[in-house]
JSON list of C-alpha atoms in Angstrom, two decimals:
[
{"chain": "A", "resi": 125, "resn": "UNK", "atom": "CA", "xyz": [0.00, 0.00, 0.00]},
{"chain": "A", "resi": 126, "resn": "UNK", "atom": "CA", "xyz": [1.89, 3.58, -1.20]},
{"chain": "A", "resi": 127, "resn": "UNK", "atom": "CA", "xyz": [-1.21, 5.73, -0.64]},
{"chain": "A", "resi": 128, "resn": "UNK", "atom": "CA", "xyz": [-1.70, 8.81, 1.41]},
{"chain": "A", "resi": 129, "resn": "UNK", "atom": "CA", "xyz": [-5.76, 8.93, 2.04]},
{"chain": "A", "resi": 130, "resn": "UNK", "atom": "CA", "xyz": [-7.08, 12.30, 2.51]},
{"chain": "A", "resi": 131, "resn": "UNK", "atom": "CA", "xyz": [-10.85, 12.98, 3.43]},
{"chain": "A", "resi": 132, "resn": "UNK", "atom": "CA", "xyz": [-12.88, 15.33, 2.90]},
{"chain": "A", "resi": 133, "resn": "UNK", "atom": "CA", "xyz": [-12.06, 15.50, -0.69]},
{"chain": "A", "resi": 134, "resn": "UNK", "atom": "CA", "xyz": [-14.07, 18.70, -0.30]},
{"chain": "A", "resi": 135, "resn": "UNK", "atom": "CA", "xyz": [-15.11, 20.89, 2.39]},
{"chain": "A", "resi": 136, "resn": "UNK", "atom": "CA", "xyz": [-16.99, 23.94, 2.66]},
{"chain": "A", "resi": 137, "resn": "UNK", "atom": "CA", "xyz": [-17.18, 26.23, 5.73]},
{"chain": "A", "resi": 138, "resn": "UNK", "atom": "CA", "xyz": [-18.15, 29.30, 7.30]},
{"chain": "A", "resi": 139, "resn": "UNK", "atom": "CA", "xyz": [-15.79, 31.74, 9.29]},
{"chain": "A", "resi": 140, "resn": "UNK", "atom": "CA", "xyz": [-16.92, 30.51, 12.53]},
{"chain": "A", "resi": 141, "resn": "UNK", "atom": "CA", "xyz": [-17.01, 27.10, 11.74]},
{"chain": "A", "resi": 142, "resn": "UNK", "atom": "CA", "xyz": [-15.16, 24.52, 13.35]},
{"chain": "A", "resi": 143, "resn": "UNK", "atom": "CA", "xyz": [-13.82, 21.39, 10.82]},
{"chain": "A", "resi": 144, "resn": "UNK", "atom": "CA", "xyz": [-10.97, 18.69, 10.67]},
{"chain": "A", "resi": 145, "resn": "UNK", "atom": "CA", "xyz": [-9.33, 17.20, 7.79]},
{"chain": "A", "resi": 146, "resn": "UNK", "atom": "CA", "xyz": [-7.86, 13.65, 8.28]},
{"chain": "A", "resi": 147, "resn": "UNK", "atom": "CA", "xyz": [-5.19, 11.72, 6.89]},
{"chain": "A", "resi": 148, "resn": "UNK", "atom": "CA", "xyz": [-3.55, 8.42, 6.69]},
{"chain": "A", "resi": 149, "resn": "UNK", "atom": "CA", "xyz": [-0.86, 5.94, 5.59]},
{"chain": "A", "resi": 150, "resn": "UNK", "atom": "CA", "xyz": [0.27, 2.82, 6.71]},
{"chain": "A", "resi": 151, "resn": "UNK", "atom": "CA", "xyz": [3.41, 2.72, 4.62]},
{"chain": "A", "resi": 152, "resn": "UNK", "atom": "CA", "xyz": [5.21, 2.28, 8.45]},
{"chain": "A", "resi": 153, "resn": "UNK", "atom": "CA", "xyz": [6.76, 6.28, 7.38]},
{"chain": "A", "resi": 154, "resn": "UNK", "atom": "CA", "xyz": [7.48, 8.01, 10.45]},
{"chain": "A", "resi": 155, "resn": "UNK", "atom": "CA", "xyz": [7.09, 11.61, 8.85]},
{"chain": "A", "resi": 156, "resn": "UNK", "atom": "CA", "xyz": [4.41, 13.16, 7.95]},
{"chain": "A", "resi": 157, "resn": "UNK", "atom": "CA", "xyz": [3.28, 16.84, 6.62]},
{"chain": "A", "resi": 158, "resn": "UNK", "atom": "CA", "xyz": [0.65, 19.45, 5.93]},
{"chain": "A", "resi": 159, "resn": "UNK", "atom": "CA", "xyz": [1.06, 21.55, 3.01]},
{"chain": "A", "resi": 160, "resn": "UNK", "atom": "CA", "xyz": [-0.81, 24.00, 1.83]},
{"chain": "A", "resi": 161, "resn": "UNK", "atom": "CA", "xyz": [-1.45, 25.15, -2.26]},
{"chain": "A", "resi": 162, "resn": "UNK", "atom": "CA", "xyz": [-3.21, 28.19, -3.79]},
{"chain": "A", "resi": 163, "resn": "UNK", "atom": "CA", "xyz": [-4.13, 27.82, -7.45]},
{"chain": "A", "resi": 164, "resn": "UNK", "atom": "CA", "xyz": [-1.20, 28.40, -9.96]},
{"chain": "A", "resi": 165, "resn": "UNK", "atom": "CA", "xyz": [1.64, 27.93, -6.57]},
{"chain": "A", "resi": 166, "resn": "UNK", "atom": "CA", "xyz": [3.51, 25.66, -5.55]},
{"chain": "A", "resi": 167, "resn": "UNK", "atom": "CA", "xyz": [3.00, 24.12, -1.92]},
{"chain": "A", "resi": 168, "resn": "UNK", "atom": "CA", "xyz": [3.76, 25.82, 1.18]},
{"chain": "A", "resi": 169, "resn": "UNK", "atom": "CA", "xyz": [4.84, 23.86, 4.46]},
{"chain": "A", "resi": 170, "resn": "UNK", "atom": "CA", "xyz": [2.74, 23.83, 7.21]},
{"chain": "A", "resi": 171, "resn": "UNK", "atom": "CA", "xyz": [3.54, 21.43, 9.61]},
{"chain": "A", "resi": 172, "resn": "UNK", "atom": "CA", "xyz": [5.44, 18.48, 10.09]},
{"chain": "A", "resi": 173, "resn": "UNK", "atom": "CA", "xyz": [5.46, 15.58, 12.30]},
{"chain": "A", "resi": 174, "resn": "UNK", "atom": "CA", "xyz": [8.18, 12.68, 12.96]},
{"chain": "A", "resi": 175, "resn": "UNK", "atom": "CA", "xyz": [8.01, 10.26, 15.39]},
{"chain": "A", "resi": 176, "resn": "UNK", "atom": "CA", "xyz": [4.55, 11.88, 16.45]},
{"chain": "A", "resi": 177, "resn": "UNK", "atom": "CA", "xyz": [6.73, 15.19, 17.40]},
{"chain": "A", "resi": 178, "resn": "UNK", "atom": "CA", "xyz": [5.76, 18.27, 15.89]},
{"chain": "A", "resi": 179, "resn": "UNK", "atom": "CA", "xyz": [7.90, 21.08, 14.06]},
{"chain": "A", "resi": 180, "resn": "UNK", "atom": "CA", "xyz": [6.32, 24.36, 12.98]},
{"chain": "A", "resi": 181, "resn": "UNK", "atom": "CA", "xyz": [6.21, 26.75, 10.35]},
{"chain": "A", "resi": 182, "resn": "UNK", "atom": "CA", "xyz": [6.55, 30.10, 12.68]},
{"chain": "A", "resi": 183, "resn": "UNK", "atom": "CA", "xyz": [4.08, 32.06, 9.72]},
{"chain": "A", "resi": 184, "resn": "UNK", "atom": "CA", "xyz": [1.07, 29.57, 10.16]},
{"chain": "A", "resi": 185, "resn": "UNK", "atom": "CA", "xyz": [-1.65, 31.47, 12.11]},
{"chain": "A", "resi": 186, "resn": "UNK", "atom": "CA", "xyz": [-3.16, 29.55, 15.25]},
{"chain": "A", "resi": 187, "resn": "UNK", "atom": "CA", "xyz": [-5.77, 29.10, 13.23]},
{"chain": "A", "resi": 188, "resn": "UNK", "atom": "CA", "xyz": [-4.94, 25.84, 11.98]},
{"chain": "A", "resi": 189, "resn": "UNK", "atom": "CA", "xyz": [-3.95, 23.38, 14.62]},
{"chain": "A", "resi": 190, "resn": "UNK", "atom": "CA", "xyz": [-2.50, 20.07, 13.71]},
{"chain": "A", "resi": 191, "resn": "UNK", "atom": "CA", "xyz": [-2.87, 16.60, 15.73]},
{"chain": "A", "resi": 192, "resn": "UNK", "atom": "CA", "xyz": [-1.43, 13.33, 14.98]},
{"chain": "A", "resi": 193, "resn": "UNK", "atom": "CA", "xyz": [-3.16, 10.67, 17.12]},
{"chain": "A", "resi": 194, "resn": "UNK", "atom": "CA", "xyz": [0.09, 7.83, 15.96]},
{"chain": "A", "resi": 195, "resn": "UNK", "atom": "CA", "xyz": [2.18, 7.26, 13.61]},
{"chain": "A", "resi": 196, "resn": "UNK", "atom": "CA", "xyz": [-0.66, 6.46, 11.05]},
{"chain": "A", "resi": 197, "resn": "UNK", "atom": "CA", "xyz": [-2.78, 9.62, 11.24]},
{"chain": "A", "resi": 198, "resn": "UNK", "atom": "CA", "xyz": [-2.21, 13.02, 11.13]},
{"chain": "A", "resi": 199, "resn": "UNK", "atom": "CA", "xyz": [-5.21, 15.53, 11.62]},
{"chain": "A", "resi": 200, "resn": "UNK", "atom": "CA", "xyz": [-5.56, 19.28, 10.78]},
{"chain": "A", "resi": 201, "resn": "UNK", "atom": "CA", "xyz": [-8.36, 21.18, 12.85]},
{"chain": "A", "resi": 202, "resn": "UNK", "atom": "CA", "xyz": [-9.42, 24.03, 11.27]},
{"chain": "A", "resi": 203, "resn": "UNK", "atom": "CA", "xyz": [-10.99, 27.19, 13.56]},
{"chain": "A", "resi": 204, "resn": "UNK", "atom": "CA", "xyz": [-12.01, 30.63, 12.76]},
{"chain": "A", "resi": 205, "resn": "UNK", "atom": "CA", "xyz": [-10.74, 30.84, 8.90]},
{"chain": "A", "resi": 206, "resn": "UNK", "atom": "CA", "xyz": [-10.74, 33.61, 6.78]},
{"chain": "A", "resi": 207, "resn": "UNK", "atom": "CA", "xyz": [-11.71, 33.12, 3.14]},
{"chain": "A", "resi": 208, "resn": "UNK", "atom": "CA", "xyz": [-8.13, 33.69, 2.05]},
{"chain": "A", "resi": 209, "resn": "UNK", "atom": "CA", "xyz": [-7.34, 30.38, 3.56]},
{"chain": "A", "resi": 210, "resn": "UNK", "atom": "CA", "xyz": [-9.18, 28.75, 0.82]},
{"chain": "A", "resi": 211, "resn": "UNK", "atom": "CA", "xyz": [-6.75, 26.42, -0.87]},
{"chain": "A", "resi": 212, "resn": "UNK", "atom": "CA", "xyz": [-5.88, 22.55, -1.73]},
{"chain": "A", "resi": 213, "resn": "UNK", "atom": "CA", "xyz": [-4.39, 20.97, 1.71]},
{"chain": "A", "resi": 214, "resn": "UNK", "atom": "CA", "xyz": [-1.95, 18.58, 0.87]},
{"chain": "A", "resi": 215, "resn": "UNK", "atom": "CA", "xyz": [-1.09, 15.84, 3.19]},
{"chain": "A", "resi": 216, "resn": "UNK", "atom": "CA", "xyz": [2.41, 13.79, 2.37]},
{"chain": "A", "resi": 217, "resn": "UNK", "atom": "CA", "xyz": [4.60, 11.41, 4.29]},
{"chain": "A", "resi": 218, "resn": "UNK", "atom": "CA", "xyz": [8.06, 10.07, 4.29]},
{"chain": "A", "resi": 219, "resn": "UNK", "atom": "CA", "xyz": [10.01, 6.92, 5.56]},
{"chain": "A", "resi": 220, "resn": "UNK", "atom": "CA", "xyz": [11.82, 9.42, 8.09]},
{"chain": "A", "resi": 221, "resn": "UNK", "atom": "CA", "xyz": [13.16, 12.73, 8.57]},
{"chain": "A", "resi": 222, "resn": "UNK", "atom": "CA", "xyz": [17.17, 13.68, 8.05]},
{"chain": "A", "resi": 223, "resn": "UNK", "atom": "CA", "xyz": [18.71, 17.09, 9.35]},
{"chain": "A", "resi": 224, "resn": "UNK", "atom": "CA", "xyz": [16.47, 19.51, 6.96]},
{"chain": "A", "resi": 225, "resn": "UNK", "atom": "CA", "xyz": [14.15, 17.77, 5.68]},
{"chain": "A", "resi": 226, "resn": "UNK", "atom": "CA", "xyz": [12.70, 14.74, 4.54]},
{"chain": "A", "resi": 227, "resn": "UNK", "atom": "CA", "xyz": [15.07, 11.27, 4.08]},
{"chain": "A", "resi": 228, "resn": "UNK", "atom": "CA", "xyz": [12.98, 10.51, 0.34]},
{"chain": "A", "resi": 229, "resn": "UNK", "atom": "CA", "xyz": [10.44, 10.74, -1.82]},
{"chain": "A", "resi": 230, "resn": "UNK", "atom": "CA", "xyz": [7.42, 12.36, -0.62]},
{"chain": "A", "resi": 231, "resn": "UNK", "atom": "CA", "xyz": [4.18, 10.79, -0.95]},
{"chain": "A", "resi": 232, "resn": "UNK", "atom": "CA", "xyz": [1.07, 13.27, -1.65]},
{"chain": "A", "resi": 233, "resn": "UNK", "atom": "CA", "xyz": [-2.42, 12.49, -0.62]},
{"chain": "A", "resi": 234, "resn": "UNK", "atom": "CA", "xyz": [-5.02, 13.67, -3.41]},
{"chain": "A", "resi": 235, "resn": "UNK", "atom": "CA", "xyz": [-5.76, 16.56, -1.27]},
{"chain": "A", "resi": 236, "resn": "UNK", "atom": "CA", "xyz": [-8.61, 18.15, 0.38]},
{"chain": "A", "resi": 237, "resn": "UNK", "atom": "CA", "xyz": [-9.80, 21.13, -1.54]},
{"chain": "A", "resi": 238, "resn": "UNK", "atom": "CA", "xyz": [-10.70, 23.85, 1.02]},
{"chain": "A", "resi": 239, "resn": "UNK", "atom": "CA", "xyz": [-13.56, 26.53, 0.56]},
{"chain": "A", "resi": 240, "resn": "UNK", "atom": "CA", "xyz": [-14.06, 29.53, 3.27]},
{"chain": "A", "resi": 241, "resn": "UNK", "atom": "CA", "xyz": [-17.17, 31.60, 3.17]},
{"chain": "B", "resi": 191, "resn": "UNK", "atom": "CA", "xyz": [15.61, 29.14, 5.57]},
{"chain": "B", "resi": 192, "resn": "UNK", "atom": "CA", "xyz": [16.17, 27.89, 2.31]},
{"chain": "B", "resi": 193, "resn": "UNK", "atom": "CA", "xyz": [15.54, 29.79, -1.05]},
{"chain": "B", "resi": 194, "resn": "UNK", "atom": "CA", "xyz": [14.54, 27.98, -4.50]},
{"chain": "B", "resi": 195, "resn": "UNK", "atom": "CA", "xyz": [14.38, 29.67, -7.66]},
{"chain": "B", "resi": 196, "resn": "UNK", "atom": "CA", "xyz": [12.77, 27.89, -10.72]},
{"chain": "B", "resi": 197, "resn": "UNK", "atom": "CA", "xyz": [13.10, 29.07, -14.29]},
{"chain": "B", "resi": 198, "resn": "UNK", "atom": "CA", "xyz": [11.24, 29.67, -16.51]},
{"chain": "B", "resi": 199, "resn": "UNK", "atom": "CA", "xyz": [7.50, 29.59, -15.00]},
{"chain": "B", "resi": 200, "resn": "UNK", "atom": "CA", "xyz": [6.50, 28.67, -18.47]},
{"chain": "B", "resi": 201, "resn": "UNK", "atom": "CA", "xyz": [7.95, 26.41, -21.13]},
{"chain": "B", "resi": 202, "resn": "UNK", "atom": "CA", "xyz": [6.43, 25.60, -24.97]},
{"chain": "B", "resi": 203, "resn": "UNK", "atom": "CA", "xyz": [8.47, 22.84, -26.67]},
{"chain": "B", "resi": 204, "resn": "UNK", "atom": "CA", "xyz": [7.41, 21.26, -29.69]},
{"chain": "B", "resi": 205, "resn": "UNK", "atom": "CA", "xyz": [6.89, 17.20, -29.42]},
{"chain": "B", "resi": 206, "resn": "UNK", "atom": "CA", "xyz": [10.06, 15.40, -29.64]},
{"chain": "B", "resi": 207, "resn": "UNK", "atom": "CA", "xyz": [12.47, 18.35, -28.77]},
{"chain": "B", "resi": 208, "resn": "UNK", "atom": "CA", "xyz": [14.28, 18.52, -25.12]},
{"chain": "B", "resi": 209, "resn": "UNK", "atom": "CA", "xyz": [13.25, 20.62, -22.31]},
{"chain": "B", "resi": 210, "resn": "UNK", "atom": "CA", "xyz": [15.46, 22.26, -19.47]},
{"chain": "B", "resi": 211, "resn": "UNK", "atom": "CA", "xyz": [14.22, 23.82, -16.54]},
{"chain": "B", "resi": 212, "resn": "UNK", "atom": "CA", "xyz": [16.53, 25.22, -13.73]},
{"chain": "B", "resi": 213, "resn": "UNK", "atom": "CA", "xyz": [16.71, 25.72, -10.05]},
{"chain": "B", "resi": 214, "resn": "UNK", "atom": "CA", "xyz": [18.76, 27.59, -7.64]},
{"chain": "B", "resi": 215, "resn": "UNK", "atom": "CA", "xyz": [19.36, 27.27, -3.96]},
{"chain": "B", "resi": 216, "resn": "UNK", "atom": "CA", "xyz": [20.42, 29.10, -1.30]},
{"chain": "B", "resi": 217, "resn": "UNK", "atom": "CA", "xyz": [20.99, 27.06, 1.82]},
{"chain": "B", "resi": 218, "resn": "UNK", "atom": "CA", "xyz": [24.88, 25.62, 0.83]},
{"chain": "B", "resi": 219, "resn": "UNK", "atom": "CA", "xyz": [24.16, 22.69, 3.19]},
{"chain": "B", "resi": 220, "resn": "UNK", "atom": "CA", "xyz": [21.34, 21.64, 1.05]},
{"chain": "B", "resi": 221, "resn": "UNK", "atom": "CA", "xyz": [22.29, 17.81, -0.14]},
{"chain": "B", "resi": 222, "resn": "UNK", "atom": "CA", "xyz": [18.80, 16.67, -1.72]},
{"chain": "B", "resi": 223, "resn": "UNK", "atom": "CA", "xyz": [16.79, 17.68, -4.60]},
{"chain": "B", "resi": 224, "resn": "UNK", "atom": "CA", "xyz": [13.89, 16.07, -6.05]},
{"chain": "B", "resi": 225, "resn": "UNK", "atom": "CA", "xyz": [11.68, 16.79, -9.24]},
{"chain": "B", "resi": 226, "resn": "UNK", "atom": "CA", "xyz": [8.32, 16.79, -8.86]},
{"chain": "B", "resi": 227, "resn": "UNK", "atom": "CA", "xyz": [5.43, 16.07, -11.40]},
{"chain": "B", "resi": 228, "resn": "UNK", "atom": "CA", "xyz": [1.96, 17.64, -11.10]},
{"chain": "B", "resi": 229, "resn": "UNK", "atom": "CA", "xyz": [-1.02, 17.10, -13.56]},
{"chain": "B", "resi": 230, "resn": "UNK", "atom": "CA", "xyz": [-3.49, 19.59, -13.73]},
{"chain": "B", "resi": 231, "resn": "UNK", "atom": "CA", "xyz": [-5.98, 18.71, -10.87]},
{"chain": "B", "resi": 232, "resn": "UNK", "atom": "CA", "xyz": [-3.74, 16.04, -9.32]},
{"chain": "B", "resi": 233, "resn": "UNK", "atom": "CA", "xyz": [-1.00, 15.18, -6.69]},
{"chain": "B", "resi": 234, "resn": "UNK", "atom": "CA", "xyz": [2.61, 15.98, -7.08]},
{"chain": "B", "resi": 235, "resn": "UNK", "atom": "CA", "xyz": [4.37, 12.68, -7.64]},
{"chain": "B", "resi": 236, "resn": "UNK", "atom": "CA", "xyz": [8.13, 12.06, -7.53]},
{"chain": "B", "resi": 237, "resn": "UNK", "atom": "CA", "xyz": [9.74, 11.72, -11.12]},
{"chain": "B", "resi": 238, "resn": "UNK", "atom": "CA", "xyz": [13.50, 11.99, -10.02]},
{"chain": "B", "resi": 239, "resn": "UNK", "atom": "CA", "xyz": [15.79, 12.84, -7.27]},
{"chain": "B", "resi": 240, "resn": "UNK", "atom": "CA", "xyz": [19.66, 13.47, -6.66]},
{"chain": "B", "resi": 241, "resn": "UNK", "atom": "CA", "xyz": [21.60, 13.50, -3.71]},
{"chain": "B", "resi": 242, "resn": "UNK", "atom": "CA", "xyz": [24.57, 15.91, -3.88]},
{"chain": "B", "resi": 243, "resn": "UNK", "atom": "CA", "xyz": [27.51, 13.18, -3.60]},
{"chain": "B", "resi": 244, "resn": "UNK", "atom": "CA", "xyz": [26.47, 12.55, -7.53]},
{"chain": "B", "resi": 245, "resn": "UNK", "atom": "CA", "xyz": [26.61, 15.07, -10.40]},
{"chain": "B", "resi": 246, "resn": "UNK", "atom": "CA", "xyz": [24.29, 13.52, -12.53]},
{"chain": "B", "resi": 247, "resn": "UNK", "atom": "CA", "xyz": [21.42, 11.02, -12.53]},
{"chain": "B", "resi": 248, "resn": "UNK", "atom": "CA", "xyz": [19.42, 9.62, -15.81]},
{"chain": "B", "resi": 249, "resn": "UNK", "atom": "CA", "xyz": [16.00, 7.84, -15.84]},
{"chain": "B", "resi": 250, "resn": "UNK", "atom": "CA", "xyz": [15.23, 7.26, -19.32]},
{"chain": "B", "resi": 251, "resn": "UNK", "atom": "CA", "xyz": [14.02, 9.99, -21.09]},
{"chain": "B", "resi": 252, "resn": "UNK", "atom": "CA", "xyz": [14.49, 12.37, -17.68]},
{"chain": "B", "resi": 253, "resn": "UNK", "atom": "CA", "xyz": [18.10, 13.22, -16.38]},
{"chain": "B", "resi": 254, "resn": "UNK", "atom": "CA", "xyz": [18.62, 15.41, -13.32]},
{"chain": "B", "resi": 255, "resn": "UNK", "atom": "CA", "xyz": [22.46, 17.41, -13.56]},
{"chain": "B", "resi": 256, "resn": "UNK", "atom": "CA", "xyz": [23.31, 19.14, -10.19]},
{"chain": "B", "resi": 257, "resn": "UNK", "atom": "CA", "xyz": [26.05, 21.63, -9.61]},
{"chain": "B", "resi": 258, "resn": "UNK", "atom": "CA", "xyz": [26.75, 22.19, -5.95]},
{"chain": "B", "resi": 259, "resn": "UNK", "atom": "CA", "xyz": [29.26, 24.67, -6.26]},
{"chain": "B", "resi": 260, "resn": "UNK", "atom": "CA", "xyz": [27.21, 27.48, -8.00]},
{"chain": "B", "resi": 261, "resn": "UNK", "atom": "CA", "xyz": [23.99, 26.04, -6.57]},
{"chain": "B", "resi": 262, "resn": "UNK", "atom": "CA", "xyz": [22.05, 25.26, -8.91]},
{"chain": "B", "resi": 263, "resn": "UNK", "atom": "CA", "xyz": [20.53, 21.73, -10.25]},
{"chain": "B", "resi": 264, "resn": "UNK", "atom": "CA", "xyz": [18.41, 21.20, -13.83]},
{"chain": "B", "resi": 265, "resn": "UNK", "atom": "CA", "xyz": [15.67, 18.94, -15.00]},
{"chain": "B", "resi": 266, "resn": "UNK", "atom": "CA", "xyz": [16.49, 17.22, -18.46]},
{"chain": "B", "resi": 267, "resn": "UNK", "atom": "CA", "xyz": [13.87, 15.70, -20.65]},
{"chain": "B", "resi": 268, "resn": "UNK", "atom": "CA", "xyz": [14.29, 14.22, -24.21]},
{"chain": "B", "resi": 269, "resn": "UNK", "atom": "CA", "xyz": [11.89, 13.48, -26.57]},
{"chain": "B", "resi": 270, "resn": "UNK", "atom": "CA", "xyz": [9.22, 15.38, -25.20]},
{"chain": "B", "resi": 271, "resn": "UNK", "atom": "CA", "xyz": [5.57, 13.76, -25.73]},
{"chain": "B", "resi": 272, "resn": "UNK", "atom": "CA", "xyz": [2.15, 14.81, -25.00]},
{"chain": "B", "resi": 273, "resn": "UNK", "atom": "CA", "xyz": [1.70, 12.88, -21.69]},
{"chain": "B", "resi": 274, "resn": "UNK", "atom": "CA", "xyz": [4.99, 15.27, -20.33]},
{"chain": "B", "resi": 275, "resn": "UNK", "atom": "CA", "xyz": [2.71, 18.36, -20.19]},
{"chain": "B", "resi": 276, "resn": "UNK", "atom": "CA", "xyz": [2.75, 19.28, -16.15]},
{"chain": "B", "resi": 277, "resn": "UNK", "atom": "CA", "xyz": [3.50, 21.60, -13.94]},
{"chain": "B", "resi": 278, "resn": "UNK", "atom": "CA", "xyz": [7.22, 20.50, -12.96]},
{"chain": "B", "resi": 279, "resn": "UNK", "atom": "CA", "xyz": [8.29, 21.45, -9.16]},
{"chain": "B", "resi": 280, "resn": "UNK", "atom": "CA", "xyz": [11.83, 21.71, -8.09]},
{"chain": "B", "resi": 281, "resn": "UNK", "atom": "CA", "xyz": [12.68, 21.56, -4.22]},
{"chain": "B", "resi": 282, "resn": "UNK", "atom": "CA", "xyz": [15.47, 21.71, -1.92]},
{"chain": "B", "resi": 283, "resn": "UNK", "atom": "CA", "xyz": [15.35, 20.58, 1.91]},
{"chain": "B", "resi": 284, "resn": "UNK", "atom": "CA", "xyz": [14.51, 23.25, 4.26]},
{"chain": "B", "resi": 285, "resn": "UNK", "atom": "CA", "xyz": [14.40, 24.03, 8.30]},
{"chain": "B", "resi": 286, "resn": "UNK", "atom": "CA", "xyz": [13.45, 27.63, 7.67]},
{"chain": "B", "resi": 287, "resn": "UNK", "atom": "CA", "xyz": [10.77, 28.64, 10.13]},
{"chain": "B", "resi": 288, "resn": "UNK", "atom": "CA", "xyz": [11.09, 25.49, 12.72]},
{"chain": "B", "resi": 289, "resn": "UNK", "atom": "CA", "xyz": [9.62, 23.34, 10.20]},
{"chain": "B", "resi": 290, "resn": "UNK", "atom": "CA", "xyz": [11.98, 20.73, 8.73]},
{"chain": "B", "resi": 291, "resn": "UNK", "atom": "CA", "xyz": [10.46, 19.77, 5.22]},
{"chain": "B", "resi": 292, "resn": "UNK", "atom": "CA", "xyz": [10.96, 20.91, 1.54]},
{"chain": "B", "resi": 293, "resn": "UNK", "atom": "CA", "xyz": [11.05, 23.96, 0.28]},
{"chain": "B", "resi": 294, "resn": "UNK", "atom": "CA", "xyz": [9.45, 24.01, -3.65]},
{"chain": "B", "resi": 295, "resn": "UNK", "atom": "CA", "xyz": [10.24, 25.88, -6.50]},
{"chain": "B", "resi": 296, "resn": "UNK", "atom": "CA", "xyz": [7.44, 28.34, -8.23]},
{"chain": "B", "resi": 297, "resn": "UNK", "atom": "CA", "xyz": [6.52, 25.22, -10.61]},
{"chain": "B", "resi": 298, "resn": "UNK", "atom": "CA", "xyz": [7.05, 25.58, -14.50]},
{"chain": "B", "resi": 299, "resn": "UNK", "atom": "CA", "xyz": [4.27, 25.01, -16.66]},
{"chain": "B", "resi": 300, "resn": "UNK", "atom": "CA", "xyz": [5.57, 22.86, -19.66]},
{"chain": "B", "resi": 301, "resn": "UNK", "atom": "CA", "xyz": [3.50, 22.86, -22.50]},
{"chain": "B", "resi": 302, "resn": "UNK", "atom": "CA", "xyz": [3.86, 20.07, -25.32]},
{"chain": "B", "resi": 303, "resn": "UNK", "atom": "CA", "xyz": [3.06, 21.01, -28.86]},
{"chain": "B", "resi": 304, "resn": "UNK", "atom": "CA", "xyz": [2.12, 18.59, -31.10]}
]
């Protein structure tokens, strides 16, 4: 099994909504990520987790708030957005992590596409 | 934090010709780079990586040529055909902000004709 699962596929919400989108993979990789993509850009880090231990990107609001439950799921709760947070979120994982970055390939979920109203 | 520059953002060859696209990095402690594939609508998938203890690495039609001393590392393809069309994403690893992950390229859109 090389697949990254993502769900919702889609998701619509209102500013004061609270959501969560889920991932998982049971390729056994101990790193996993949240990216997220505007139309026409390339993905932006969010988060990542290895070995269930998380590592920030300093410019991602409090806003989004990521969980990972074990080494097999990785959430993203979702509070208070603004429409400009409408995007594609990308889950991916890797086998591990090396000083950096990731040890390999990446492997990208299909996404969850994201709309704020 | 690392910064990767990706030229050009778009790229019309005609079927069968070669493409190039380039990157640039900033972080000189950078020692992977992958190429990335993504189809209009779809995932980015892995075509090709290189780690910086080689100088080049082929995969058929792709090749992947890195140059660690001026930074900078190129996507190669030959015989271009229809199904190459994609928005190709360089990347470089990257700690920058407290995150340790990859940092990507601005994509180039390569365009096929036939």
């Amino acid at each position: 099994d090389t697949e990254v699962t993502q769900t919702p596929k889609h998701l619509v919400m209102g500013m004061t909504n609270k959501k969560s989108l889920k991932c998982e993979q049971h390729m056994g990789h101990r790193a996993m990520y949240w990216y997220k993509q505007k139309a026409k850009k390339p993905p932006e880090l969010m988060f990542v987790y290895s070995y269930e231990k998380l590592s920030i990107n300093e410019s991602v609001p409090s806003r989004f708030s990521p969980e990972c439950p074990n080494s097999s799921l990785l959430n993203l709760h979702l509070h208070a957005l603004q429409p400009e947070d409408s995007a594609l979120y990308l889950c991916a994982s890797s086998q591990d992590l090396l000083a950096g970055g990731p040890s390999g390939e990446l492997f990208f979920g299909e996404g969850s596409r994201l709309t704020v109203l | 934090g690392e910064n990767v520059e990706q030229h050009p953002s778009t790229l019309s060859v005609q079927e069968g010709d070669s493409a190039v696209i380039k990157c640039t990095y900033s972080d000189s402690a950078s020692n992977y780079f992958p190429w990335y594939k993504q189809e209009l609508g779809k995932r980015p998938q892995l075509i090709i990586d290189i780690r910086s203890n080689v100088g080049e690495k082929k995969d058929q039609r792709i090749a992947v040529t890195l140059n660690k001393t001026a930074k900078h590392f190129s996507l190669h393809i030959t015989e271009t055909q229809p199904e190459d069309s994609a928005v190709y994403l360089c990347a470089a690893p990257d700690s920058g902000g407290g995150a340790d992950g990859l940092t990507f390229g601005k994509g180039t859109h390569l365009i096929i004709q036939p």
